[in-house]
Short mmCIF file of C-alpha atoms in Angstrom, two decimals:
data_model
loop_
_atom_site.label_atom_id
_atom_site.label_comp_id
_atom_site.label_asym_id
_atom_site.label_seq_id
_atom_site.Cartn_x
_atom_site.Cartn_y
_atom_site.Cartn_z
CA UNK A 1 -20.12 -7.54 17.63
CA UNK A 2 -16.54 -8.52 18.14
CA UNK A 3 -14.23 -5.90 19.60
CA UNK A 4 -12.64 -5.44 16.14
CA UNK A 5 -16.03 -4.79 14.54
CA UNK A 6 -16.98 -2.45 17.36
CA UNK A 7 -13.70 -0.53 16.96
CA UNK A 8 -14.25 -0.14 13.22
CA UNK A 9 -17.79 1.12 13.84
CA UNK A 10 -16.51 3.71 16.32
CA UNK A 11 -13.85 4.83 13.83
CA UNK A 12 -16.45 5.21 11.07
CA UNK A 13 -18.69 7.20 13.41
CA UNK A 14 -15.76 9.39 14.52
CA UNK A 15 -14.77 10.17 10.94
CA UNK A 16 -18.36 10.80 9.86
CA UNK A 17 -18.10 14.11 11.72
CA UNK A 18 -16.39 16.68 9.50
CA UNK A 19 -14.70 18.52 12.38
CA UNK A 20 -13.11 15.27 13.56
CA UNK A 21 -11.67 14.64 10.09
CA UNK A 22 -10.24 18.15 9.94
CA UNK A 23 -8.75 17.78 13.44
CA UNK A 24 -7.23 14.44 12.39
CA UNK A 25 -5.72 15.93 9.22
CA UNK A 26 -4.38 18.92 11.18
CA UNK A 27 -2.59 16.63 13.61
CA UNK A 28 -1.37 14.19 10.97
CA UNK A 29 0.05 16.32 8.19
CA UNK A 30 2.74 19.00 8.44
CA UNK A 31 1.22 22.49 8.20
CA UNK A 32 2.74 23.13 4.75
CA UNK A 33 0.81 20.14 3.40
CA UNK A 34 -2.38 20.77 5.42
CA UNK A 35 -2.57 24.34 4.10
CA UNK A 36 -2.67 22.99 0.54
CA UNK A 37 -5.83 20.95 1.19
CA UNK A 38 -9.09 22.44 -0.03
CA UNK A 39 -11.27 21.49 2.94
CA UNK A 40 -14.42 22.62 1.12
CA UNK A 41 -13.97 19.55 -1.12
CA UNK A 42 -13.70 17.14 1.81
CA UNK A 43 -16.21 14.33 1.32
CA UNK A 44 -16.74 10.80 2.51
CA UNK A 45 -16.50 8.07 -0.12
CA UNK A 46 -18.88 5.24 0.76
CA UNK A 47 -17.60 3.01 -2.03
CA UNK A 48 -16.27 -0.39 -1.08
CA UNK A 49 -12.77 -1.34 -2.21
CA UNK A 50 -12.50 -4.58 -0.25
CA UNK A 51 -12.89 -8.05 -1.68
CA UNK A 52 -16.14 -9.71 -0.53
CA UNK A 53 -14.21 -12.45 1.31
CA UNK A 54 -12.25 -9.88 3.34
CA UNK A 55 -15.14 -7.56 4.27
CA UNK A 56 -15.69 -9.43 7.50
CA UNK A 57 -12.20 -8.45 8.67
CA UNK A 58 -11.45 -5.11 7.03
CA UNK A 59 -13.05 -1.78 6.22
CA UNK A 60 -11.62 1.12 4.29
CA UNK A 61 -12.49 4.67 5.12
CA UNK A 62 -11.85 6.93 2.15
CA UNK A 63 -12.15 10.68 2.51
CA UNK A 64 -11.13 12.39 -0.73
CA UNK A 65 -9.95 15.99 -0.67
CA UNK A 66 -8.61 18.16 -3.47
CA UNK A 67 -5.18 19.77 -3.21
CA UNK A 68 -5.21 23.48 -3.98
CA UNK A 69 -3.35 24.58 -7.08
CA UNK A 70 -1.65 27.94 -7.41
CA UNK A 71 -4.55 29.20 -9.53
CA UNK A 72 -7.16 28.19 -6.91
CA UNK A 73 -5.55 29.95 -3.93
#
């Protein structure tokens, strides 16, 4: 592995742990936005959105989450 590949693998492992994702979101978003996230809907999307030629250099980590509406609070 190159160091870039190794770093991407560590990031994917880190974000495969739900608590790590929640901690990341808590530290990234302002509390008024974080409070609107429905963490029960937090999932990992394993779909690939990268062109085949670029896969060697890039990876996308997609973790969809639903935003709470007034009726779901």
